[in-house]
mmCIF file of C-alpha atoms in Angstrom:
data_model
loop_
_atom_site.group_PDB
_atom_site.id
_atom_site.type_symbol
_atom_site.label_atom_id
_atom_site.label_comp_id
_atom_site.label_asym_id
_atom_site.label_seq_id
_atom_site.Cartn_x
_atom_site.Cartn_y
_atom_site.Cartn_z
ATOM 1 C CA MET A 18 -18.919 7.356 -33.941
ATOM 2 C CA ASP A 19 -21.952 7.497 -36.208
ATOM 3 C CA ALA A 20 -19.659 8.295 -39.158
ATOM 4 C CA VAL A 21 -17.354 5.418 -38.233
ATOM 5 C CA LEU A 22 -20.278 3.000 -37.970
ATOM 6 C CA ALA A 23 -21.449 4.234 -41.373
ATOM 7 C CA GLY A 24 -18.086 3.127 -42.808
ATOM 8 C CA ASP A 25 -16.185 6.433 -42.891
ATOM 9 C CA ARG A 26 -12.517 5.384 -42.658
ATOM 10 C CA ASP A 27 -11.346 8.971 -42.134
ATOM 11 C CA ALA A 28 -13.512 9.209 -39.023
ATOM 12 C CA PHE A 29 -11.955 5.996 -37.711
ATOM 13 C CA ARG A 30 -8.500 7.401 -38.488
ATOM 14 C CA HIS A 31 -9.403 10.412 -36.324
ATOM 15 C CA LEU A 32 -10.354 8.081 -33.472
ATOM 16 C CA VAL A 33 -7.079 6.169 -33.895
ATOM 17 C CA GLU A 34 -5.086 9.407 -33.716
ATOM 18 C CA ARG A 35 -7.025 10.505 -30.621
ATOM 19 C CA GLU A 36 -6.722 7.202 -28.745
ATOM 20 C CA SER A 37 -3.361 5.838 -29.937
ATOM 21 C CA ALA A 38 -1.185 7.314 -27.177
ATOM 22 C CA SER A 39 -3.324 5.923 -24.358
ATOM 23 C CA VAL A 40 -3.683 2.522 -26.040
ATOM 24 C CA VAL A 41 0.070 2.198 -26.632
ATOM 25 C CA ARG A 42 0.699 3.291 -23.023
ATOM 26 C CA ALA A 43 -1.678 0.622 -21.687
ATOM 27 C CA CYS A 44 -0.030 -2.053 -23.841
ATOM 28 C CA HIS A 45 3.427 -0.870 -22.771
ATOM 29 C CA ARG A 46 2.448 -1.208 -19.116
ATOM 30 C CA VAL A 47 1.466 -4.821 -19.736
ATOM 31 C CA LEU A 48 4.331 -5.782 -22.038
ATOM 32 C CA GLY A 49 7.194 -3.543 -20.916
ATOM 33 C CA ASP A 50 8.505 -3.181 -24.479
ATOM 34 C CA LEU A 51 7.585 -0.142 -26.579
ATOM 35 C CA HIS A 52 7.901 -1.791 -29.990
ATOM 36 C CA GLU A 53 5.853 -4.785 -28.895
ATOM 37 C CA ALA A 54 3.307 -2.396 -27.352
ATOM 38 C CA GLU A 55 3.001 -0.477 -30.624
ATOM 39 C CA ASP A 56 2.466 -3.711 -32.561
ATOM 40 C CA THR A 57 -0.134 -4.855 -30.046
ATOM 41 C CA ALA A 58 -1.906 -1.488 -30.186
ATOM 42 C CA GLN A 59 -2.054 -1.734 -33.973
ATOM 43 C CA GLU A 60 -3.573 -5.203 -33.675
ATOM 44 C CA ALA A 61 -6.104 -3.784 -31.195
ATOM 45 C CA PHE A 62 -7.131 -1.054 -33.639
ATOM 46 C CA VAL A 63 -7.628 -3.609 -36.407
ATOM 47 C CA THR A 64 -9.639 -5.828 -34.058
ATOM 48 C CA ALA A 65 -11.730 -2.850 -32.933
ATOM 49 C CA TYR A 66 -12.420 -1.816 -36.522
ATOM 50 C CA ARG A 67 -13.586 -5.315 -37.382
ATOM 51 C CA SER A 68 -15.712 -5.446 -34.220
ATOM 52 C CA LEU A 69 -17.330 -2.006 -34.426
ATOM 53 C CA ALA A 70 -20.773 -3.551 -34.689
ATOM 54 C CA SER A 71 -20.321 -5.100 -31.224
ATOM 55 C CA TRP A 72 -19.609 -1.743 -29.540
ATOM 56 C CA ARG A 73 -22.673 -0.998 -27.429
ATOM 57 C CA GLY A 74 -22.005 2.712 -27.075
ATOM 58 C CA ASP A 75 -22.888 2.760 -23.374
ATOM 59 C CA GLY A 76 -19.371 3.810 -22.375
ATOM 60 C CA PRO A 77 -16.454 5.727 -23.796
ATOM 61 C CA PHE A 78 -15.028 4.380 -27.039
ATOM 62 C CA GLY A 79 -11.509 4.752 -25.611
ATOM 63 C CA ALA A 80 -12.316 2.473 -22.679
ATOM 64 C CA TRP A 81 -13.696 -0.199 -25.022
ATOM 65 C CA LEU A 82 -10.641 0.085 -27.227
ATOM 66 C CA THR A 83 -8.263 -0.063 -24.241
ATOM 67 C CA ARG A 84 -10.001 -3.177 -22.998
ATOM 68 C CA ILE A 85 -9.428 -4.867 -26.363
ATOM 69 C CA ALA A 86 -5.777 -3.766 -26.376
ATOM 70 C CA VAL A 87 -5.110 -4.931 -22.820
ATOM 71 C CA ARG A 88 -6.601 -8.354 -23.538
ATOM 72 C CA ILE A 89 -4.389 -8.743 -26.608
ATOM 73 C CA ALA A 90 -1.341 -7.559 -24.623
ATOM 74 C CA VAL A 91 -2.030 -10.020 -21.797
ATOM 75 C CA ARG A 92 -2.309 -12.863 -24.303
ATOM 76 C CA GLN A 93 0.950 -11.729 -25.880
ATOM 77 C CA ALA A 94 2.677 -11.580 -22.483
ATOM 78 C CA GLY A 95 1.408 -15.066 -21.669
ATOM 79 C CA ARG A 96 3.135 -16.476 -24.772
ATOM 80 C CA ARG A 97 6.551 -15.282 -23.651
ATOM 81 C CA ARG A 98 9.208 -17.575 -22.300
ATOM 82 C CA SER A 99 10.235 -17.073 -18.706
ATOM 83 C CA VAL A 100 13.788 -15.899 -17.980
ATOM 84 C CA THR A 101 15.291 -15.957 -14.499
ATOM 85 C CA TRP A 102 17.743 -13.196 -13.621
ATOM 86 C CA LEU A 103 20.000 -12.958 -10.605
ATOM 87 C CA ASP A 104 19.716 -9.949 -8.322
ATOM 88 C CA PRO A 105 23.100 -8.133 -8.494
ATOM 89 C CA ALA A 106 22.488 -6.717 -5.016
ATOM 90 C CA GLY A 107 22.769 -10.257 -3.659
ATOM 91 C CA SER A 108 19.251 -10.523 -2.281
ATOM 92 C CA PRO A 109 17.558 -13.564 -3.848
ATOM 93 C CA ASP A 110 14.065 -12.298 -3.078
ATOM 94 C CA GLY A 111 14.595 -8.542 -3.124
ATOM 95 C CA ASP A 112 11.686 -6.211 -2.541
ATOM 96 C CA ARG A 113 9.190 -7.454 -5.107
ATOM 97 C CA LEU A 114 6.605 -4.927 -3.995
ATOM 98 C CA ASP A 115 8.982 -2.273 -5.321
ATOM 99 C CA ALA A 116 8.318 -3.631 -8.819
ATOM 100 C CA VAL A 117 4.561 -3.384 -8.278
ATOM 101 C CA THR A 118 4.937 0.208 -7.137
ATOM 102 C CA ALA A 119 7.181 1.133 -10.061
ATOM 103 C CA ALA A 120 4.909 -0.551 -12.589
ATOM 104 C CA MET A 121 1.765 1.012 -11.182
ATOM 105 C CA ASP A 122 2.909 4.547 -10.358
ATOM 106 C CA GLY A 123 4.219 5.298 -13.852
ATOM 107 C CA GLN A 124 7.644 6.463 -12.747
ATOM 108 C CA SER A 125 9.126 8.627 -15.482
ATOM 109 C CA LEU A 126 11.877 7.293 -17.712
ATOM 110 C CA ALA A 127 14.011 10.344 -16.875
ATOM 111 C CA ALA A 128 13.856 9.536 -13.150
ATOM 112 C CA MET A 129 14.656 5.896 -13.830
ATOM 113 C CA SER A 130 17.615 6.768 -16.067
ATOM 114 C CA ARG A 131 19.317 8.548 -13.159
ATOM 115 C CA GLN A 132 19.412 5.282 -11.213
ATOM 116 C CA ASP A 133 22.090 2.629 -11.164
ATOM 117 C CA PRO A 134 21.968 0.484 -14.350
ATOM 118 C CA ALA A 135 22.059 -2.709 -12.296
ATOM 119 C CA MET A 136 19.033 -1.563 -10.321
ATOM 120 C CA LEU A 137 17.269 -0.641 -13.551
ATOM 121 C CA ALA A 138 17.824 -4.190 -14.787
ATOM 122 C CA VAL A 139 16.495 -5.602 -11.523
ATOM 123 C CA ARG A 140 13.458 -3.315 -11.623
ATOM 124 C CA ALA A 141 12.750 -4.300 -15.246
ATOM 125 C CA GLU A 142 12.998 -7.985 -14.368
ATOM 126 C CA ARG A 143 10.697 -7.556 -11.388
ATOM 127 C CA ALA A 144 8.193 -5.674 -13.542
ATOM 128 C CA ALA A 145 8.360 -8.517 -16.077
ATOM 129 C CA ALA A 146 7.792 -11.021 -13.264
ATOM 130 C CA LEU A 147 4.749 -9.037 -12.178
ATOM 131 C CA ARG A 148 3.366 -8.975 -15.723
ATOM 132 C CA ASP A 149 3.935 -12.735 -15.991
ATOM 133 C CA ALA A 150 2.186 -13.275 -12.652
ATOM 134 C CA VAL A 151 -0.800 -11.195 -13.805
ATOM 135 C CA ALA A 152 -0.933 -13.183 -17.055
ATOM 136 C CA MET A 153 -1.117 -16.411 -15.020
ATOM 137 C CA LEU A 154 -4.106 -15.250 -12.922
ATOM 138 C CA PRO A 155 -7.331 -17.112 -13.665
ATOM 139 C CA GLU A 156 -10.259 -15.240 -15.160
ATOM 140 C CA PRO A 157 -12.000 -13.042 -14.052
ATOM 141 C CA TYR A 158 -9.202 -11.860 -11.738
ATOM 142 C CA ARG A 159 -6.729 -11.352 -14.598
ATOM 143 C CA GLU A 160 -9.143 -9.184 -16.539
ATOM 144 C CA VAL A 161 -10.059 -6.947 -13.597
ATOM 145 C CA VAL A 162 -6.467 -6.528 -12.353
ATOM 146 C CA THR A 163 -5.238 -5.824 -15.877
ATOM 147 C CA LEU A 164 -7.947 -3.279 -16.641
ATOM 148 C CA ARG A 165 -7.419 -1.551 -13.289
ATOM 149 C CA PHE A 166 -3.646 -1.270 -13.221
ATOM 150 C CA PHE A 167 -2.501 -1.611 -16.822
ATOM 151 C CA GLY A 168 -5.575 -0.208 -18.540
ATOM 152 C CA GLU A 169 -5.906 2.528 -15.886
ATOM 153 C CA LEU A 170 -9.690 2.180 -15.700
ATOM 154 C CA SER A 171 -11.648 3.084 -12.599
ATOM 155 C CA LEU A 172 -13.653 0.397 -10.819
ATOM 156 C CA GLU A 173 -16.859 1.945 -12.153
ATOM 157 C CA GLU A 174 -15.504 1.851 -15.721
ATOM 158 C CA ILE A 175 -14.479 -1.779 -15.294
ATOM 159 C CA ALA A 176 -17.955 -2.659 -14.018
ATOM 160 C CA ARG A 177 -19.546 -0.934 -16.991
ATOM 161 C CA GLU A 178 -17.158 -2.456 -19.556
ATOM 162 C CA THR A 179 -17.385 -6.001 -18.201
ATOM 163 C CA ASP A 180 -21.120 -5.894 -17.452
ATOM 164 C CA ARG A 181 -20.518 -6.862 -13.827
ATOM 165 C CA PRO A 182 -21.901 -5.261 -10.667
ATOM 166 C CA LEU A 183 -19.447 -2.914 -8.927
ATOM 167 C CA PRO A 184 -19.249 -5.070 -5.750
ATOM 168 C CA THR A 185 -18.319 -8.069 -7.931
ATOM 169 C CA VAL A 186 -15.555 -6.065 -9.622
ATOM 170 C CA LYS A 187 -14.233 -5.026 -6.207
ATOM 171 C CA THR A 188 -14.250 -8.640 -5.032
ATOM 172 C CA HIS A 189 -12.471 -9.856 -8.174
ATOM 173 C CA LEU A 190 -9.845 -7.130 -7.808
ATOM 174 C CA ARG A 191 -9.225 -7.955 -4.145
ATOM 175 C CA ARG A 192 -8.991 -11.695 -4.781
ATOM 176 C CA GLY A 193 -6.738 -11.147 -7.797
ATOM 177 C CA LEU A 194 -4.406 -8.934 -5.782
ATOM 178 C CA LEU A 195 -4.302 -11.491 -2.962
ATOM 179 C CA ARG A 196 -3.317 -14.192 -5.455
ATOM 180 C CA LEU A 197 -0.666 -11.906 -6.895
ATOM 181 C CA ARG A 198 0.667 -11.190 -3.437
ATOM 182 C CA GLY A 199 1.086 -14.920 -2.933
ATOM 183 C CA THR A 200 3.235 -15.190 -6.050
ATOM 184 C CA VAL A 201 5.291 -11.984 -6.080
ATOM 185 C CA GLU A 202 6.053 -11.351 -2.404
ATOM 186 C CA PRO A 203 9.042 -12.934 -0.689
ATOM 187 C CA GLY A 204 7.957 -16.210 0.852
ATOM 188 C CA GLY A 205 5.064 -16.476 -1.618
ATOM 189 C CA GLU A 206 4.263 -19.420 -3.863
ATOM 190 C CA ALA A 207 6.793 -18.517 -6.577
#
């Protein structure tokens, strides 16, 4: 990092190569589209490079970079238009918690490709609905939920990166998840 802060572009390139897979993965979890995630990750690297002077160095560089990328991805997801799809199984509500589980447990693409195409479409729509619901959360809930589930940071890492006490982070996460439950579960607000 000292070389990067001194202006060595090759050292920054090394950091980009080291962190790119995890940053793209975090953006993909938020956006659900690989090409859009790659574009967002590139924007995050540019933003990070321009903001290197603001990096405090009290945590991992990758966590700081992921936080930047997730914020950009959430903003990008919030600019999308909403599309309503019908459930081909006939259930208007379906099991929306299934989408949360699929989005959060990182189910492999190979396992998903063995499923029925109609169910894949439903799962993708539910994951998109979850991402939209997260994007609509008020701050600080949106930030904590996004960093925890899409950025894959631990609660301690979130506390360190956001400069908040750990109990506050836990409270924000719980309240954010309760608000999400009200919008994505059957019988909820949405």
